[in-house]
CSV table of C-alpha atoms in Angstrom, one decimal:
chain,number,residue,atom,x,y,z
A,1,UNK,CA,0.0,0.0,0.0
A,2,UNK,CA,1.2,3.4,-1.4
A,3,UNK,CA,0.9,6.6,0.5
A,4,UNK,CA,1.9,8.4,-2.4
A,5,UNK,CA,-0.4,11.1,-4.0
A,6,UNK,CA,-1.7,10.2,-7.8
A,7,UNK,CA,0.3,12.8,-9.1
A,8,UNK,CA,3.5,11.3,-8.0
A,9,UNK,CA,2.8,8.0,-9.7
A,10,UNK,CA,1.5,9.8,-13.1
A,11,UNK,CA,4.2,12.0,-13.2
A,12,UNK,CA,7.3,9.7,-12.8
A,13,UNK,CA,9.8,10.1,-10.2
A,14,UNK,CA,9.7,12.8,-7.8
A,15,UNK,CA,10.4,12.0,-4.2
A,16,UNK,CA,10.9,9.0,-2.3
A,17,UNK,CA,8.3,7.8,0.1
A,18,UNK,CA,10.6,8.6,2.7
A,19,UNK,CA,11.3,12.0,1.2
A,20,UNK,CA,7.8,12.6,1.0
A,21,UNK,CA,6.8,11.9,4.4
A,22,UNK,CA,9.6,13.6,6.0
A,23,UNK,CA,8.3,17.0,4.0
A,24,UNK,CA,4.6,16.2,5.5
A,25,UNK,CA,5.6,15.5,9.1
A,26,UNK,CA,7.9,18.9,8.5
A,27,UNK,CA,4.6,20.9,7.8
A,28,UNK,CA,2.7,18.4,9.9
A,29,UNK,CA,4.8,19.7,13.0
A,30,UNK,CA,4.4,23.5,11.6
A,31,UNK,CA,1.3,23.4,11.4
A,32,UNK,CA,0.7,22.1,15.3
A,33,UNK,CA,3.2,25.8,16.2
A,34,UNK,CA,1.3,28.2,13.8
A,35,UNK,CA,-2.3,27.1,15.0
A,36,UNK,CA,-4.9,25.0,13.3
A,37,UNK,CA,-7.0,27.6,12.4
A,38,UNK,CA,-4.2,29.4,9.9
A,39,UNK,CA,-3.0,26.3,8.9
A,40,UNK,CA,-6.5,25.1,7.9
A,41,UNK,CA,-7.2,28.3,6.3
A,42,UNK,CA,-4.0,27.8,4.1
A,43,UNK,CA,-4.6,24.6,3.2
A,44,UNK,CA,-8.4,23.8,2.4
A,45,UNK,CA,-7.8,20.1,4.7
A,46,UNK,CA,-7.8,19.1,7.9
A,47,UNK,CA,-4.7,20.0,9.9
A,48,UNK,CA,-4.6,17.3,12.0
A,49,UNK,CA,-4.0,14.6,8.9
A,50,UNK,CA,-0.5,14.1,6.9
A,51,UNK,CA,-1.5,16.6,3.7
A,52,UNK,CA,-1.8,14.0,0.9
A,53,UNK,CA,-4.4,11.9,-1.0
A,54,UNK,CA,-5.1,9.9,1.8
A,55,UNK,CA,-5.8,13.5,3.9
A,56,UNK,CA,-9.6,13.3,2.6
A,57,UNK,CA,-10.5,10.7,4.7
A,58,UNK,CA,-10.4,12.5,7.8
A,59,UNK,CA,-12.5,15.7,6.6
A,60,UNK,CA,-14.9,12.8,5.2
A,61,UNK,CA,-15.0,10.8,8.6
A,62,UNK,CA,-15.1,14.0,10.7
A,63,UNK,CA,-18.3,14.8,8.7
A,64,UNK,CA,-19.9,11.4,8.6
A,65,UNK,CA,-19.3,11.2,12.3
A,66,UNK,CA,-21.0,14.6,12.8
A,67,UNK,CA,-24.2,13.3,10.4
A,68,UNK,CA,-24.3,9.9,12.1
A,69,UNK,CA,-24.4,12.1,15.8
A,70,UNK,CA,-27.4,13.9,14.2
A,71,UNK,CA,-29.0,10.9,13.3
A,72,UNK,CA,-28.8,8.9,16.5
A,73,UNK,CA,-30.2,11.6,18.5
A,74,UNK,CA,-33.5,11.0,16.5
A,75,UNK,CA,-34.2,7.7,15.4
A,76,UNK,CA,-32.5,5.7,12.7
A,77,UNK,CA,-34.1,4.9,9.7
A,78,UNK,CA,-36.4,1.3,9.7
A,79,UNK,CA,-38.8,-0.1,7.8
A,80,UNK,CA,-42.1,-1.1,8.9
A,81,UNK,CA,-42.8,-4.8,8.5
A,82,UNK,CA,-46.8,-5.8,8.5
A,83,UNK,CA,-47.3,-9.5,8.5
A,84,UNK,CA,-50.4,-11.2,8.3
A,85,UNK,CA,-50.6,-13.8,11.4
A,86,UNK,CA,-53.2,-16.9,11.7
A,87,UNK,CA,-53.1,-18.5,15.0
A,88,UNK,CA,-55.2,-19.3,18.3
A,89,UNK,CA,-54.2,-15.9,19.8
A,90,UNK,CA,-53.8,-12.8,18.1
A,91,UNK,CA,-50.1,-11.4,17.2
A,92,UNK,CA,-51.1,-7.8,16.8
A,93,UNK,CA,-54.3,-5.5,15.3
A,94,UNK,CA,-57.1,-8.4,14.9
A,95,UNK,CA,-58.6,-8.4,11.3
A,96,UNK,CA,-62.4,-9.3,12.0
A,97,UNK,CA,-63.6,-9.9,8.4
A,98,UNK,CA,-60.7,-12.5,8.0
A,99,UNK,CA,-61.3,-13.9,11.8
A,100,UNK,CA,-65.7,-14.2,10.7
A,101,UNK,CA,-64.9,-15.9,7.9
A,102,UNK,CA,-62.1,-18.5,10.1
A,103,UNK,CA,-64.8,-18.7,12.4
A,104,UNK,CA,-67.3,-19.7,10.0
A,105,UNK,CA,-64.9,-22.6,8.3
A,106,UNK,CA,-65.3,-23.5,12.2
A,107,UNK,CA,-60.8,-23.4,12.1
A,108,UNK,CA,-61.0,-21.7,15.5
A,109,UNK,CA,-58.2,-19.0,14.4
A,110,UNK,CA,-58.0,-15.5,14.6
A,111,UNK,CA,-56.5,-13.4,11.9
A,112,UNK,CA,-54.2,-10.5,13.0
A,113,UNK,CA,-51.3,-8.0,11.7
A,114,UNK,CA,-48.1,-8.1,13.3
A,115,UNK,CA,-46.2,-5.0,13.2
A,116,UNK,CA,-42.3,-5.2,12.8
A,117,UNK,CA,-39.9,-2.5,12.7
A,118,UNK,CA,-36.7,-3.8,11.0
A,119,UNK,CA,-33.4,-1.3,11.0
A,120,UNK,CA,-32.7,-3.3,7.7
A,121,UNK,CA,-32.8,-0.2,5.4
A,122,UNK,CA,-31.0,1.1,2.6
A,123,UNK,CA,-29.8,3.9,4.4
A,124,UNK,CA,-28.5,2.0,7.7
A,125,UNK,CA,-26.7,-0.1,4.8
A,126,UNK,CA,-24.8,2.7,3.6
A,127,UNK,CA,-24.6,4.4,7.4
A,128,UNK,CA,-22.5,0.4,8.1
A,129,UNK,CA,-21.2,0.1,5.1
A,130,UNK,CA,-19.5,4.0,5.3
A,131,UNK,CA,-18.2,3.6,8.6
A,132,UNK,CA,-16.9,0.3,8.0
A,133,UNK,CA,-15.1,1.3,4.5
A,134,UNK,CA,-13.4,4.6,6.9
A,135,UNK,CA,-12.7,2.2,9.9
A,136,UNK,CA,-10.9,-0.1,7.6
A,137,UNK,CA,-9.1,2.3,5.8
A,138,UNK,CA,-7.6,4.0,8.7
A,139,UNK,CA,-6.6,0.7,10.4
A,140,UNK,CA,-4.6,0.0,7.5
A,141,UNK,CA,-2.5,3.3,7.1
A,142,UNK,CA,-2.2,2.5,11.2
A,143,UNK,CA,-0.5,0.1,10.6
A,144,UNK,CA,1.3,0.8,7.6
A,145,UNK,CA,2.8,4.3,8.9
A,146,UNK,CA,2.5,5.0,12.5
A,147,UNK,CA,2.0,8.5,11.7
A,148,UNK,CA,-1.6,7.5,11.2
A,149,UNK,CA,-2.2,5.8,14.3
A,150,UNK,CA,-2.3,9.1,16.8
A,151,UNK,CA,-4.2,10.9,13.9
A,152,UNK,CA,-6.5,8.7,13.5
A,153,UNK,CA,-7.1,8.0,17.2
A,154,UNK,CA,-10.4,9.6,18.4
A,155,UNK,CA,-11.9,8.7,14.9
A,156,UNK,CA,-11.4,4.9,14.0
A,157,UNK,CA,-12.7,4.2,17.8
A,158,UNK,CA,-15.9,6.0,16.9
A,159,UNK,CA,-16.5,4.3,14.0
A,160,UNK,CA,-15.5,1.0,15.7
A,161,UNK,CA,-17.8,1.2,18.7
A,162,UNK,CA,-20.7,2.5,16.1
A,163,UNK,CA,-20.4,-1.2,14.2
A,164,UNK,CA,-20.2,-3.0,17.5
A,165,UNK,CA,-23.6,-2.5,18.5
A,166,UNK,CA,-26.2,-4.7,17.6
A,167,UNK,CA,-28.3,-2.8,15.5
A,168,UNK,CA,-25.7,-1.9,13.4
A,169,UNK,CA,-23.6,-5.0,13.9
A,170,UNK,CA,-26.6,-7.8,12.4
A,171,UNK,CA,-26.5,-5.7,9.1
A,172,UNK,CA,-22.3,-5.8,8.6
A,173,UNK,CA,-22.6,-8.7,5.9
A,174,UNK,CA,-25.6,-7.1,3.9
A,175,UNK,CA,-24.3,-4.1,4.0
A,176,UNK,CA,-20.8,-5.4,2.3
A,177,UNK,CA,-22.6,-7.2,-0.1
A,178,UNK,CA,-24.6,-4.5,-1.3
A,179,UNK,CA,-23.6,-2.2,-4.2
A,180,UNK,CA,-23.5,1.0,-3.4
A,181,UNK,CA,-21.2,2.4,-6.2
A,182,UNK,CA,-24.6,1.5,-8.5
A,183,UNK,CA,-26.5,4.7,-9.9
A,184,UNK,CA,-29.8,3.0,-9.2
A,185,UNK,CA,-28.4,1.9,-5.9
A,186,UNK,CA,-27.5,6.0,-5.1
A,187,UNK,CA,-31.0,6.6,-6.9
A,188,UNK,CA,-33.1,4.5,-4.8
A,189,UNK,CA,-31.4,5.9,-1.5
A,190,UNK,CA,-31.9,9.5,-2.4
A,191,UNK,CA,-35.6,8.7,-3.0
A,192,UNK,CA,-35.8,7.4,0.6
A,193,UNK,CA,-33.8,10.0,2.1
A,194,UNK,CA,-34.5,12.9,4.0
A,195,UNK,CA,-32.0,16.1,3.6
A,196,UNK,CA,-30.1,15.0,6.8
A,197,UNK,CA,-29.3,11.4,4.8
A,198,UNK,CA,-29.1,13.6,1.7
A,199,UNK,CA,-25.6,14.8,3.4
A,200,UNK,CA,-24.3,11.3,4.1
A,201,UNK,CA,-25.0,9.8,0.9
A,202,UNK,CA,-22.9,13.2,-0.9
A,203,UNK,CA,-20.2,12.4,1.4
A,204,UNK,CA,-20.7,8.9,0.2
A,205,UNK,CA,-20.2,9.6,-3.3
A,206,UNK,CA,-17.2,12.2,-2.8
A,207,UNK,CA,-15.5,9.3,-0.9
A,208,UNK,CA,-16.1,6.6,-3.7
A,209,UNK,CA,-15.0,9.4,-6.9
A,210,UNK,CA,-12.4,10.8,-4.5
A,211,UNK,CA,-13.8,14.2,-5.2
A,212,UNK,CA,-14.0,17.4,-3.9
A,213,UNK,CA,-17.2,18.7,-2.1
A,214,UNK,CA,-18.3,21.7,-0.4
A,215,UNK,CA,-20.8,21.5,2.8
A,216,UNK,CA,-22.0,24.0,5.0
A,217,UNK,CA,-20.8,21.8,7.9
A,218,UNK,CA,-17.6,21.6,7.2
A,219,UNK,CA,-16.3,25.0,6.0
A,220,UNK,CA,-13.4,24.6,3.2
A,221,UNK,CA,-13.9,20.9,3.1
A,222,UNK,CA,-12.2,20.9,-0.3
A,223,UNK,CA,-9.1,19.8,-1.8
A,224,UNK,CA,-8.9,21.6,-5.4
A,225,UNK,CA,-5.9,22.7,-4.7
A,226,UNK,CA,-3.3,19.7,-5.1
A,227,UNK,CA,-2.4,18.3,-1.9
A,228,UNK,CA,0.8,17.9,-2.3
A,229,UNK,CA,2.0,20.8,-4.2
A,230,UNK,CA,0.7,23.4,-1.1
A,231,UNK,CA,2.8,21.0,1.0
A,232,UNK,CA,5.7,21.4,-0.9
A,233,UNK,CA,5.0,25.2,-1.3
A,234,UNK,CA,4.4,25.6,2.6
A,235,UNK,CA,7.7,23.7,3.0
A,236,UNK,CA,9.6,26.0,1.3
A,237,UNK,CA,8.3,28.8,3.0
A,238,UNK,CA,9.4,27.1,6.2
A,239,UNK,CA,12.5,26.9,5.1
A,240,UNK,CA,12.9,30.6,3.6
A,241,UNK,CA,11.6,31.6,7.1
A,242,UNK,CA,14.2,29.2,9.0
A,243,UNK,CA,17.2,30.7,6.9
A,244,UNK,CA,16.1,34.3,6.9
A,245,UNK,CA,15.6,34.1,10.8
A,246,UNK,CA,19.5,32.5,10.7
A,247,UNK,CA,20.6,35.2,8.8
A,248,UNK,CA,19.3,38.3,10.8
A,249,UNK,CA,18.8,36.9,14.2
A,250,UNK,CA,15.3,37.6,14.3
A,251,UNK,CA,12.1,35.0,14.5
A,252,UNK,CA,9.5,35.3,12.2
A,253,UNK,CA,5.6,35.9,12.8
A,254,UNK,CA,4.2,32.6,13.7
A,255,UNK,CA,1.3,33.2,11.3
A,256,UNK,CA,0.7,32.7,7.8
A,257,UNK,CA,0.7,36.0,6.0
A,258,UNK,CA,1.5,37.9,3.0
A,259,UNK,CA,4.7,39.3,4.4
A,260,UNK,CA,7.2,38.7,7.4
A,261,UNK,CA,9.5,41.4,7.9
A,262,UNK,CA,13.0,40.6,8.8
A,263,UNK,CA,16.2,43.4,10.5
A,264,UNK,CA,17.8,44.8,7.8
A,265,UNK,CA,14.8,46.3,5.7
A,266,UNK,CA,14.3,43.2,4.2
A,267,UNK,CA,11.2,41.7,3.6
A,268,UNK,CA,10.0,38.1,2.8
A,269,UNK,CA,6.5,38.1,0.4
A,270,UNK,CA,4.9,35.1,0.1
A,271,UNK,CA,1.8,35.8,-2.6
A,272,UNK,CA,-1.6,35.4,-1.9
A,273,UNK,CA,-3.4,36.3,-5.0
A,274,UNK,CA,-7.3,36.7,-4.2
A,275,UNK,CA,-8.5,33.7,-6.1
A,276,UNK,CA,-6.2,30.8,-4.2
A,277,UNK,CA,-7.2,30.1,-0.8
A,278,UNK,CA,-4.2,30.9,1.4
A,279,UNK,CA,-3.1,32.0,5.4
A,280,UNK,CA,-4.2,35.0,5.0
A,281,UNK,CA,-6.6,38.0,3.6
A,282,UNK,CA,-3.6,40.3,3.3
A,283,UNK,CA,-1.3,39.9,0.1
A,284,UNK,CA,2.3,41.7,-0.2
A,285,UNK,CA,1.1,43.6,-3.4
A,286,UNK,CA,3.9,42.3,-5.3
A,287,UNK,CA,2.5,41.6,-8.5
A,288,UNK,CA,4.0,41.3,-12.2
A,289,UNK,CA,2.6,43.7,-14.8
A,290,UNK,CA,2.9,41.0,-17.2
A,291,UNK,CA,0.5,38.7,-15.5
A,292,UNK,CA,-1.8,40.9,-14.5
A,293,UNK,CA,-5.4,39.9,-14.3
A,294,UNK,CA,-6.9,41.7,-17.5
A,295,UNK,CA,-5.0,39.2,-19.4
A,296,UNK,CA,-6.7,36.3,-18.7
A,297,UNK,CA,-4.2,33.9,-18.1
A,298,UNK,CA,-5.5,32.0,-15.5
A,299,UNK,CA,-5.1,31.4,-11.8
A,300,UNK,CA,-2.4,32.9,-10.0
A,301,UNK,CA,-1.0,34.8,-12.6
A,302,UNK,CA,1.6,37.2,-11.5
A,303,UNK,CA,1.7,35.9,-8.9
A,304,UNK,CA,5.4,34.6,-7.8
A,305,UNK,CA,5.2,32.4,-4.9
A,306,UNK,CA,7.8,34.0,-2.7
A,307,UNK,CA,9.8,37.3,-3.2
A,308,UNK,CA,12.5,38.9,-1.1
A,309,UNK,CA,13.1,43.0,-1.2
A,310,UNK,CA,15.8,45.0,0.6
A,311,UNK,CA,15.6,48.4,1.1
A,312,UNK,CA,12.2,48.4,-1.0
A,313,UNK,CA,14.3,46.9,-4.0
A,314,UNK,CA,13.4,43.6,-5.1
A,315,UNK,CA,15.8,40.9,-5.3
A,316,UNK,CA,15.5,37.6,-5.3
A,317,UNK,CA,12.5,36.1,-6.8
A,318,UNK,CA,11.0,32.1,-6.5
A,319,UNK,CA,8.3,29.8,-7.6
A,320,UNK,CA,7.7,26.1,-6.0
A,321,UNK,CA,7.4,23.2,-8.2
A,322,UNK,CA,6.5,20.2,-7.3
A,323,UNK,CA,7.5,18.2,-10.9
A,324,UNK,CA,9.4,15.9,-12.0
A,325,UNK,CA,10.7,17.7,-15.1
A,326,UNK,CA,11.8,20.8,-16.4
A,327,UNK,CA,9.2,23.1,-17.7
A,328,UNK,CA,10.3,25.6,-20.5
A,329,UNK,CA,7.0,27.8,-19.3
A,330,UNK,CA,8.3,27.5,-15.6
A,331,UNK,CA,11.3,29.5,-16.8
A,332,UNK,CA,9.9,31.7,-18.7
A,333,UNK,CA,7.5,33.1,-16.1
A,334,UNK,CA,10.4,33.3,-13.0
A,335,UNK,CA,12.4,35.2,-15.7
A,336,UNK,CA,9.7,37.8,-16.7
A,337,UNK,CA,9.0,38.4,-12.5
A,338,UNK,CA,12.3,39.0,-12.4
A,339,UNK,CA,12.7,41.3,-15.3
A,340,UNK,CA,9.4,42.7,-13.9
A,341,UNK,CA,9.8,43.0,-10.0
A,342,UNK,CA,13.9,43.4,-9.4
A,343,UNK,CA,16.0,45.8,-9.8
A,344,UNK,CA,18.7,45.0,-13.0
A,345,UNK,CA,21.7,43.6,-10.6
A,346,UNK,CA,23.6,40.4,-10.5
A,347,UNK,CA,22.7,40.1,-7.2
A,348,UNK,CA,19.2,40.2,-8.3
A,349,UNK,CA,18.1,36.4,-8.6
A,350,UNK,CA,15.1,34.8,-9.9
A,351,UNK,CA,14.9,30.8,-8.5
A,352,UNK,CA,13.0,27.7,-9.2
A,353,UNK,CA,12.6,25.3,-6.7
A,354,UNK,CA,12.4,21.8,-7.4
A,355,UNK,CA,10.7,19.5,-5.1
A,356,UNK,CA,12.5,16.4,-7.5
A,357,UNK,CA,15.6,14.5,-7.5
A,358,UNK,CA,16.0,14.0,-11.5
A,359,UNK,CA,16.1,18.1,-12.3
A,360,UNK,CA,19.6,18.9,-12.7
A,361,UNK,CA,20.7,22.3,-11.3
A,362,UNK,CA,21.8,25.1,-12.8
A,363,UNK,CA,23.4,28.8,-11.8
A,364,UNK,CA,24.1,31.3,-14.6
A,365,UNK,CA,23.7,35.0,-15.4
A,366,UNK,CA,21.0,35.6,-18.1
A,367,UNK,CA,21.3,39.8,-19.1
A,368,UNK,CA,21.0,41.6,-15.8
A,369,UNK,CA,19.8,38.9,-14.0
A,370,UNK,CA,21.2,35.5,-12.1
A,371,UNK,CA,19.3,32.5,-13.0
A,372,UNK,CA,19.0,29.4,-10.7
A,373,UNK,CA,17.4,26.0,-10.3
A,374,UNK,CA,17.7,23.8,-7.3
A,375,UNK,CA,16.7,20.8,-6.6
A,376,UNK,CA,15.3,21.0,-2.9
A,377,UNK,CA,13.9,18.1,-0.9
A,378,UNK,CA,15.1,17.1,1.9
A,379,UNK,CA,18.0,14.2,0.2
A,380,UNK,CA,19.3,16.8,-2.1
A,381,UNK,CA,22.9,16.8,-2.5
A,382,UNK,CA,23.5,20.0,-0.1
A,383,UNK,CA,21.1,20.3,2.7
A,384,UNK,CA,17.8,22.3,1.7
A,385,UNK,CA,18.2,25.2,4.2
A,386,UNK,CA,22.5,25.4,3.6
A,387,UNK,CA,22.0,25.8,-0.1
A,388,UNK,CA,18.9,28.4,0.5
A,389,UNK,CA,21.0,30.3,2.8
A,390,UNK,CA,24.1,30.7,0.6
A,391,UNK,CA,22.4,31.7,-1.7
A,392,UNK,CA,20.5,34.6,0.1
A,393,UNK,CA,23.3,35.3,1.8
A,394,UNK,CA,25.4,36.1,-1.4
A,395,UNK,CA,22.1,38.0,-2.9
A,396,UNK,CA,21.1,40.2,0.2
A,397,UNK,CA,24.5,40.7,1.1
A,398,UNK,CA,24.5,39.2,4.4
C-alpha cells in the first residue's frame, strides 16, 4: 500500500516515500506551532492529517461522524414490517372480516397483523457500510505508517464502537454485499432519504470518486488545490523563514501572511493572489505587470510564490514546483517576474525550486539577472536550508 499522491505515480519520479513523508511531518509539525486555524485556512484540509491523497479521509469521517451524531439523536431509519398472522391468539391489530370468515370454516383462528420495525434499510446499509469502509481504511494506514495511528485515534474508535452494537452490527454482511457504487443503488437511496441522509450519501459519493465537495458543515472541506504541491510550497516557506531568521537573528511571525519582515529592511513576500485560498486576507502587493489579471491567463497569474526586497528593492524572486521535469514555461514566467519586480543587478536572482531528484541544477547570469534552479527536498545533494541560505546570503548581502 502506497501513500503516495496520484500525481506522483503519473508523473514519474519525484520523491521518495521517505522523502515525501519527511516533508509532510515537517509541515505536519508547523502546522501544530502556527495554529490549526491558519493552517486550515491555508490549506483547504484538515490539519490534523498528513496533507496528501489519503488527507480526505479524515474531513470525510469528521463529517460522517457529525451526520451519524445527528442521526442517533433522533431515530435511525427502519422499515415497517406488517405480516399477516393466523393463530389461536392474536399477534397484533385483529382483522375481523378475516377472523368471521375462520370462524365460520369453524378453524378456531384468529386473523391479525403483526407489526415489525426492522433497521434493515438502505440507508442504515450505507450508514454500516460508510463507517466500516473509513474504519478499515484508517486501520490499515495505522499500521502501515505509524504517523496515522495518533491521527486517526479519536476517529477509528468512533467508528469501531458505532459497528459493535447490535443494531448496526446484524447488518455488517448485507451491508458489504450490497452495491452501493450502483447509480440506481445511489438513486433509490436519495428517493428514501431525507435532507439530513441527503448529506451522508454526498459524502458517500465524494469518498467513492475521491472528489472534492463543499458543505456547509464543514467549512473549506475541499481539496482543489493539489495536496501535495501546497505542502511542498508551505515547506519551502518554512524553510525561507528558518534561513532568513538564521541570517538576521530575528524570529519570524508565527502566522501565515503575506509578508514577514525581517532586520535589515528586508522583507520576505509570500503571494496570496485573491483567487487561491491561502493563510491569510492580506497579500504583499507584489505583483508582475505581465501577468496581470486583465489578461486572462488563468489562476495565480503574477503571482510569484515567494519574493525577497531590501531596502524596497526587489531581489530575489522564486516559484515552487513540485514536478518531476523541467518546464520551459516554468522559466519563462520566474524570468519575466524577475525582469518585472527586481531591480537589474547580478545580485538580483530569480529561482526555481524543485521539489524532485531528476532536475539537474543550474546557476548562470541571463542579461542583468542570475538565474538558478535547485533541486530542494530534503536528500538533495547539499542540505535544503545550507543551499537556501548561501544563496540569500550572497544575494542580500549578508
Amino acid at each position: 500500500m502506497e501513500i503516495l499522491p496520484r500525481d506522483y505515480r503519473n508523473n514519474g519520479q519525484k520523491l521518495s516515500k521517505d522523502q515525501y513523508l519527511q516533508i509532510a511531518n515537517e509541515v505536519q509539525d508547523w502546522a501544530e506551532i502556527i495554529g490549526p486555524s491558519t493552517i486550515s485556512a491555508a490549506l483547504p484540509l484538515n490539519p490534523d492529517v498528513l496533507l496528501d491523497r489519503y488527507a480526505q479521509i479524515a474531513p470525510i469521517s469528521n463529517a460522517l461522524i457529525e451526520q451519524t451524531e445527528a442521526l442517533l439523536a433522533q431515530r435511525p431509519p427502519v422499515e415497517v414490517e406488517r405480516i399477516e398472522r393466523h393463530g389461536p391468539e392474536p399477534r397484533g391489530r385483529i382483522k375481523p372480516n378475516q377472523t368471521m370468515r375462520k370462524a365460520a370454516q369453524r378453524s378456531g383462528e384468529v386473523v391479525s397483523t403483526e407489526v415489525n420495525f426492522t433497521p434493515d434499510t438502505l440507508q442504515n446499509r450505507l450508514l454500516v457500510r460508510f463507517h466500516a469502509e473509513l474504519a478499515g481504511k484508517m486501520v490499515q494506514l495505522s499500521e502501515a505508517y505509524p504517523q496515522y495511528g495518533e491521527m486517526f485515534e479519536s476517529q477509528l474508535s468512533y467508528h469501531q464502537h458505532l459497528l459493535e452494537q447490535r443494531i448496526f452490527n446484524k447488518l455488517r454482511d448485507v451491508a458489504l454485499e450490497t452495491d452501493f457504487a450502483d447509480a440506481a443503488v445511489l438513486s433509490q437511496l436519495r428517493d428514501q432519504a431525507d435532507q439530513a441522509f441527503q448529506v451522508i450519501v454526498d459524502l458517500w459519493e465524494a469518498y467513492l470518486q475521491n472528489a472534492n465537495l463543499e458543505l456547509a458543515l464543514a467549512n473549506n472541506f475541499t481539496s482543489a488545490l493539489k495536496p501535495l504541491s501546497n505542502t511542498y510550497e508551505l515547506w519551502c516557506l518554512r524553510l525561507l523563514l528558518e534561513v532568513l531568521s538564521d541570517l538576521t537573528g530575528q524570529q519570524p511571525s508565527q502566522r501565515l501572511q503575506g509578508t514577514y519582515d525581517f532586520p535589515g529592511d528586508i522583507t520576505l513576500h509570500y503571494n496570496q493572489s485573491g483567487d487561491r485560498p491561502r493563510g491569510s486576507k492580506d497579500q504583499s502587493g507584489l505583483v508582475s505587470q505581465y501577468f496581470r489579471t486583465e489578461l486572462n491567463l488563468g489562476r495565480g497569474s503574477g503571482f510569484p510564490d515567494f519574493a525577497i526586497t531590501q531596502d524596497g528593492d526587489g531581489l530575489w524572486v522564486a516559484d515552487a514546483k513540485f514536478k518531476h521535469q523541467k518546464k520551459l514555461d516554468d522559466h519563462r514566467q520566474v524570468l519575466a517576474y524577475a525582469v518585472d519586480l527586481l531591480r537589474p543587478s547580478k545580485d538580483a536572482t530569480a529561482a526555481l525550486l524543485y521539489g524532485s531528484t531528476e532536475v539537474d541544477e543550474t546557476e548562470g547570469e541571463v542579461r542583468e539577472y542570475t538565474f538558478i534552479r535547485r533541486s530542494i527536498h530534503p536528500d538533495a545533494h547539499l542540505d535544503p536550508q545550507t543551499a537556501l541560505s548561501k544563496q540569500l546570503k550572497s544575494t542580500l548581502s549578508l
